[in-house]
Tab-separated table of C-alpha atoms in Angstrom:
chain	number	residue	atom	x	y	z
A	1	UNK	CA	60.246	72.568	46.302
A	2	UNK	CA	59.304	69.461	48.417
A	3	UNK	CA	55.636	68.313	48.656
A	4	UNK	CA	54.317	67.574	52.161
A	5	UNK	CA	51.515	65.250	52.962
A	6	UNK	CA	49.232	65.071	56.335
A	7	UNK	CA	46.792	62.435	56.087
A	8	UNK	CA	45.199	60.290	59.172
A	9	UNK	CA	45.343	56.742	58.708
A	10	UNK	CA	43.500	53.785	61.005
A	11	UNK	CA	43.883	56.416	63.720
A	12	UNK	CA	47.897	57.430	63.085
A	13	UNK	CA	48.714	60.558	61.482
A	14	UNK	CA	51.208	59.981	58.647
A	15	UNK	CA	53.956	62.564	57.285
A	16	UNK	CA	55.272	61.797	53.713
A	17	UNK	CA	57.780	64.606	51.630
A	18	UNK	CA	57.891	63.977	48.178
A	19	UNK	CA	62.055	63.665	48.631
A	20	UNK	CA	64.130	61.966	50.929
A	21	UNK	CA	64.266	63.901	54.073
A	22	UNK	CA	67.398	64.332	56.092
A	23	UNK	CA	68.463	65.757	59.255
A	24	UNK	CA	71.979	67.213	57.779
A	25	UNK	CA	72.030	70.267	56.798
A	26	UNK	CA	70.439	71.148	53.506
A	27	UNK	CA	71.935	73.398	51.002
A	28	UNK	CA	68.377	74.668	48.964
A	29	UNK	CA	67.615	77.822	51.349
A	30	UNK	CA	71.064	79.149	51.463
A	31	UNK	CA	71.591	82.097	49.303
A	32	UNK	CA	74.930	81.665	46.839
A	33	UNK	CA	78.148	83.389	48.601
A	34	UNK	CA	81.290	84.524	47.243
A	35	UNK	CA	84.340	82.154	48.577
A	36	UNK	CA	86.005	82.936	51.782
A	37	UNK	CA	88.810	85.708	51.892
A	38	UNK	CA	91.239	83.973	54.566
A	39	UNK	CA	92.069	87.623	55.125
A	40	UNK	CA	88.279	88.858	56.970
A	41	UNK	CA	88.349	85.055	58.584
A	42	UNK	CA	91.637	86.019	60.596
A	43	UNK	CA	89.750	89.274	61.122
A	44	UNK	CA	87.041	87.812	62.450
A	45	UNK	CA	89.301	85.850	64.949
A	46	UNK	CA	91.176	88.743	65.836
A	47	UNK	CA	87.773	90.141	66.516
A	48	UNK	CA	86.769	87.198	68.796
A	49	UNK	CA	89.965	86.614	70.773
A	50	UNK	CA	90.131	89.996	71.735
A	51	UNK	CA	86.640	90.153	72.402
A	52	UNK	CA	85.946	89.622	76.105
A	53	UNK	CA	82.090	90.075	76.594
A	54	UNK	CA	80.865	88.961	73.329
A	55	UNK	CA	77.029	89.541	72.540
A	56	UNK	CA	75.920	87.603	69.800
A	57	UNK	CA	72.662	88.295	67.793
A	58	UNK	CA	71.463	85.861	64.965
A	59	UNK	CA	68.881	85.798	62.349
A	60	UNK	CA	67.428	83.767	60.240
A	61	UNK	CA	70.453	82.958	58.167
A	62	UNK	CA	72.207	80.905	60.550
A	63	UNK	CA	69.009	78.563	59.847
A	64	UNK	CA	69.721	77.900	56.858
A	65	UNK	CA	71.823	75.002	56.614
A	66	UNK	CA	69.244	73.490	58.573
A	67	UNK	CA	67.040	73.634	56.292
A	68	UNK	CA	64.588	76.364	57.840
A	69	UNK	CA	64.244	79.308	54.949
A	70	UNK	CA	64.641	83.068	55.765
A	71	UNK	CA	62.254	85.546	54.365
A	72	UNK	CA	64.647	87.671	52.305
A	73	UNK	CA	67.059	86.490	50.761
A	74	UNK	CA	67.683	86.677	46.716
A	75	UNK	CA	66.337	83.442	44.990
A	76	UNK	CA	65.833	80.925	48.350
A	77	UNK	CA	64.327	83.018	50.502
A	78	UNK	CA	60.374	83.275	51.333
A	79	UNK	CA	59.732	86.995	49.866
A	80	UNK	CA	61.442	85.627	46.762
A	81	UNK	CA	59.879	82.401	46.221
A	82	UNK	CA	56.384	83.419	47.152
A	83	UNK	CA	53.714	85.810	47.148
A	84	UNK	CA	53.434	85.036	50.512
A	85	UNK	CA	53.536	87.030	53.489
A	86	UNK	CA	53.636	86.509	57.261
A	87	UNK	CA	50.367	86.155	59.178
A	88	UNK	CA	50.018	89.673	60.990
A	89	UNK	CA	49.226	89.739	64.914
A	90	UNK	CA	46.858	92.177	64.948
A	91	UNK	CA	44.961	89.925	62.239
A	92	UNK	CA	45.522	86.394	64.291
A	93	UNK	CA	44.230	88.238	67.515
A	94	UNK	CA	40.939	89.843	66.050
A	95	UNK	CA	39.351	86.968	63.586
A	96	UNK	CA	38.847	83.653	64.735
A	97	UNK	CA	38.820	82.851	60.514
A	98	UNK	CA	42.859	83.661	60.361
A	99	UNK	CA	43.263	81.518	63.895
A	100	UNK	CA	41.892	78.578	61.943
A	101	UNK	CA	43.864	79.052	58.831
A	102	UNK	CA	46.980	79.782	60.951
A	103	UNK	CA	47.007	76.655	63.145
A	104	UNK	CA	45.141	74.196	60.252
A	105	UNK	CA	48.695	75.281	58.126
A	106	UNK	CA	51.267	74.943	61.682
A	107	UNK	CA	49.451	71.787	62.213
A	108	UNK	CA	50.828	69.800	58.478
A	109	UNK	CA	54.347	72.084	58.841
A	110	UNK	CA	54.626	71.007	62.518
A	111	UNK	CA	56.347	67.424	61.872
A	112	UNK	CA	58.733	68.729	59.969
A	113	UNK	CA	60.095	72.184	61.723
A	114	UNK	CA	60.140	70.373	64.794
A	115	UNK	CA	62.383	67.735	63.425
A	116	UNK	CA	65.154	70.605	62.461
A	117	UNK	CA	68.683	69.852	64.336
A	118	UNK	CA	71.593	72.653	64.719
A	119	UNK	CA	73.696	72.891	62.651
A	120	UNK	CA	77.559	73.445	62.719
A	121	UNK	CA	77.078	77.757	63.372
A	122	UNK	CA	74.804	76.516	66.689
A	123	UNK	CA	77.155	74.303	67.758
A	124	UNK	CA	79.979	76.618	67.474
A	125	UNK	CA	77.966	79.602	69.405
A	126	UNK	CA	77.564	76.503	72.088
A	127	UNK	CA	80.591	75.716	72.394
A	128	UNK	CA	81.723	79.532	73.060
A	129	UNK	CA	79.469	79.269	75.660
A	130	UNK	CA	80.665	76.379	76.805
A	131	UNK	CA	84.512	77.791	77.109
A	132	UNK	CA	83.342	81.046	78.554
A	133	UNK	CA	83.491	83.353	75.397
A	134	UNK	CA	79.728	83.971	75.302
A	135	UNK	CA	78.624	86.410	77.174
A	136	UNK	CA	75.790	86.800	75.944
A	137	UNK	CA	73.195	85.609	72.682
A	138	UNK	CA	70.242	86.978	71.544
A	139	UNK	CA	68.558	85.598	68.535
A	140	UNK	CA	65.710	86.793	66.363
A	141	UNK	CA	64.688	83.198	65.401
A	142	UNK	CA	61.853	80.929	66.855
A	143	UNK	CA	63.309	77.484	65.826
A	144	UNK	CA	64.579	77.039	69.247
A	145	UNK	CA	67.801	75.714	67.815
A	146	UNK	CA	69.907	77.207	69.995
A	147	UNK	CA	68.314	75.786	72.627
A	148	UNK	CA	68.641	72.506	71.328
A	149	UNK	CA	72.211	72.852	70.744
A	150	UNK	CA	72.899	73.883	74.276
A	151	UNK	CA	73.027	77.543	74.984
A	152	UNK	CA	71.847	78.723	77.895
A	153	UNK	CA	73.044	82.389	77.814
A	154	UNK	CA	69.757	82.837	75.292
A	155	UNK	CA	67.558	85.264	74.738
A	156	UNK	CA	64.830	84.209	72.517
A	157	UNK	CA	64.154	87.691	70.915
A	158	UNK	CA	60.343	86.718	69.590
A	159	UNK	CA	60.051	83.444	71.514
A	160	UNK	CA	59.720	80.089	70.568
A	161	UNK	CA	57.506	78.417	68.090
A	162	UNK	CA	57.784	75.327	70.812
A	163	UNK	CA	55.503	76.899	73.489
A	164	UNK	CA	51.884	78.261	72.988
A	165	UNK	CA	50.327	80.444	74.735
A	166	UNK	CA	46.347	81.528	76.125
A	167	UNK	CA	45.599	84.615	75.010
A	168	UNK	CA	42.993	84.993	77.532
A	169	UNK	CA	44.852	83.338	80.850
A	170	UNK	CA	48.811	83.544	79.697
A	171	UNK	CA	48.448	79.179	80.516
A	172	UNK	CA	51.821	78.442	78.702
A	173	UNK	CA	51.222	74.573	76.769
A	174	UNK	CA	54.629	72.962	75.093
A	175	UNK	CA	53.395	72.793	71.133
A	176	UNK	CA	53.912	68.929	71.040
A	177	UNK	CA	51.481	68.945	73.818
A	178	UNK	CA	49.206	70.799	71.128
A	179	UNK	CA	49.613	68.330	68.091
A	180	UNK	CA	48.049	65.423	69.941
A	181	UNK	CA	45.327	67.590	70.843
A	182	UNK	CA	44.504	68.785	66.684
A	183	UNK	CA	44.442	64.916	65.839
A	184	UNK	CA	42.139	63.972	68.803
A	185	UNK	CA	39.763	67.030	67.062
A	186	UNK	CA	40.532	66.210	63.978
A	187	UNK	CA	40.724	62.218	63.359
A	188	UNK	CA	40.200	62.182	59.672
A	189	UNK	CA	41.309	65.434	58.523
A	190	UNK	CA	43.809	64.897	55.395
A	191	UNK	CA	45.553	68.136	53.668
A	192	UNK	CA	48.308	68.443	50.928
A	193	UNK	CA	50.835	71.506	50.994
A	194	UNK	CA	53.390	72.431	49.835
A	195	UNK	CA	56.638	74.543	50.880
A	196	UNK	CA	57.481	75.534	54.975
A	197	UNK	CA	57.908	78.970	56.086
A	198	UNK	CA	60.205	80.437	58.706
A	199	UNK	CA	58.375	79.961	61.759
A	200	UNK	CA	56.697	76.259	60.433
A	201	UNK	CA	53.857	77.479	58.384
A	202	UNK	CA	53.215	75.494	54.979
A	203	UNK	CA	50.739	76.575	52.390
A	204	UNK	CA	46.873	74.769	52.070
A	205	UNK	CA	43.345	75.905	50.569
A	206	UNK	CA	40.793	77.772	51.571
A	207	UNK	CA	38.968	74.301	50.910
A	208	UNK	CA	41.673	72.666	53.366
A	209	UNK	CA	41.042	74.826	55.886
A	210	UNK	CA	37.566	74.781	56.284
A	211	UNK	CA	36.446	72.070	58.269
A	212	UNK	CA	39.495	71.988	60.460
A	213	UNK	CA	38.709	72.416	64.359
A	214	UNK	CA	41.088	74.108	66.749
A	215	UNK	CA	40.759	73.526	70.132
A	216	UNK	CA	40.769	75.888	73.292
A	217	UNK	CA	42.797	77.008	76.286
A	218	UNK	CA	42.651	73.758	78.534
A	219	UNK	CA	41.938	76.472	81.611
A	220	UNK	CA	40.063	78.971	81.098
A	221	UNK	CA	38.607	78.162	77.236
A	222	UNK	CA	40.208	81.141	75.781
A	223	UNK	CA	42.365	81.479	72.333
A	224	UNK	CA	45.953	80.088	71.899
A	225	UNK	CA	48.679	81.391	70.198
A	226	UNK	CA	52.381	80.467	69.335
A	227	UNK	CA	54.505	81.797	71.764
A	228	UNK	CA	55.850	84.364	69.544
A	229	UNK	CA	56.136	87.830	68.105
A	230	UNK	CA	54.030	87.860	65.154
A	231	UNK	CA	54.615	90.945	62.554
A	232	UNK	CA	53.320	93.846	63.733
A	233	UNK	CA	53.310	93.293	67.332
A	234	UNK	CA	56.071	94.580	69.417
A	235	UNK	CA	58.348	92.535	71.723
A	236	UNK	CA	57.699	93.274	75.872
A	237	UNK	CA	59.667	96.449	77.163
A	238	UNK	CA	60.709	93.910	79.715
A	239	UNK	CA	62.547	91.460	77.739
A	240	UNK	CA	64.398	94.696	75.913
A	241	UNK	CA	65.254	96.081	79.156
A	242	UNK	CA	66.766	92.965	80.071
A	243	UNK	CA	68.908	92.181	76.789
A	244	UNK	CA	70.379	96.410	76.803
A	245	UNK	CA	71.156	95.030	80.467
A	246	UNK	CA	73.293	92.861	78.824
A	247	UNK	CA	74.222	95.291	76.272
A	248	UNK	CA	76.141	97.133	78.562
A	249	UNK	CA	78.239	94.504	80.253
A	250	UNK	CA	79.692	93.908	76.696
A	251	UNK	CA	82.063	95.105	74.957
A	252	UNK	CA	81.699	93.748	71.472
A	253	UNK	CA	79.003	92.248	69.091
A	254	UNK	CA	78.705	89.577	66.424
A	255	UNK	CA	75.778	89.501	63.877
A	256	UNK	CA	75.260	86.425	62.440
A	257	UNK	CA	72.650	86.154	59.667
A	258	UNK	CA	70.678	89.112	59.986
A	259	UNK	CA	69.753	91.795	57.707
A	260	UNK	CA	69.400	94.296	61.337
A	261	UNK	CA	66.157	94.968	59.425
A	262	UNK	CA	63.961	94.211	62.054
A	263	UNK	CA	63.529	97.284	65.109
A	264	UNK	CA	64.325	95.846	67.457
A	265	UNK	CA	67.414	93.934	66.303
A	266	UNK	CA	68.387	97.413	65.005
A	267	UNK	CA	67.373	98.459	68.394
A	268	UNK	CA	69.327	96.511	70.325
A	269	UNK	CA	72.769	96.953	67.916
A	270	UNK	CA	72.167	100.453	68.142
A	271	UNK	CA	71.919	100.312	71.947
A	272	UNK	CA	75.628	98.725	71.890
A	273	UNK	CA	76.981	100.968	69.642
A	274	UNK	CA	76.521	103.514	71.908
A	275	UNK	CA	77.837	102.659	74.931
A	276	UNK	CA	81.209	101.013	73.340
A	277	UNK	CA	80.998	101.521	69.333
A	278	UNK	CA	82.854	97.910	68.633
A	279	UNK	CA	80.210	96.703	66.681
A	280	UNK	CA	81.257	93.603	63.834
A	281	UNK	CA	78.875	92.347	62.092
A	282	UNK	CA	79.086	89.326	59.463
A	283	UNK	CA	76.228	87.584	57.382
A	284	UNK	CA	74.783	91.241	57.008
A	285	UNK	CA	75.300	94.876	56.985
A	286	UNK	CA	74.606	96.876	59.734
A	287	UNK	CA	73.279	99.725	58.803
A	288	UNK	CA	73.782	103.068	57.859
A	289	UNK	CA	75.573	105.034	60.694
A	290	UNK	CA	76.299	102.570	62.753
A	291	UNK	CA	79.906	101.792	63.459
A	292	UNK	CA	81.251	98.226	62.436
A	293	UNK	CA	84.060	96.165	61.131
A	294	UNK	CA	82.841	94.554	58.718
A	295	UNK	CA	83.520	90.164	58.684
A	296	UNK	CA	82.844	87.639	55.632
A	297	UNK	CA	79.843	87.972	54.157
């Protein structure tokens, strides 16, 4: 596991990693998988060729080769490597100390998290869109890697870590702008952390967190939150309705890197099964009762 140090030196914030950083895909968080079956590859190719209006849904598994861990993979997922669990929506909303701890950890992890780049799977989906093969892309991920790859026919089901919103007035701010405000408020603060979570969070001690200063909304003074759906929260109904309308227009679904254990993703997959009965899962398994043509895992 890499060690990340964040400190202020003569007014300049420095980030150091104990191992060399690289923008190349990394296998550190990629779970083991069996060799590719040529017949399954042909089956997938036939599926894509025959699809006229293809919906693709992606989960955390598509980003592991970019160096971002997922939650559930054996041995390499966050749940397997640590006893840490993601922050709960209700705790963030109700508790100022919880928000302080979250933002301190996120501040340290942001330079590394925001530097991750798309891997070949992201670029392939972007190319499908350019070729007119992709009708719509729905992602559960909050890492913005699909946007970085150029996808525009995109719904970020759970939001995006690159945006911040005010819980009072709803004002949106780019996350990079908030990083600058953190630096101004914490000129001599320093911290050392180990490990990075799928949402850019890192792990700090309570002593490190206690002195961290958190800015408020520039517009109304309200508390700030990343524009993402935390665990225990739900996706806005209008976003779900929008995705369901795209699903009604589709004739097929390709699931990439998702276990479909999140209710919102199950809802989308189930909606397509109800409308078309032509569903395919790749890199995951559909829940029992879903009709599917299985591709390589």
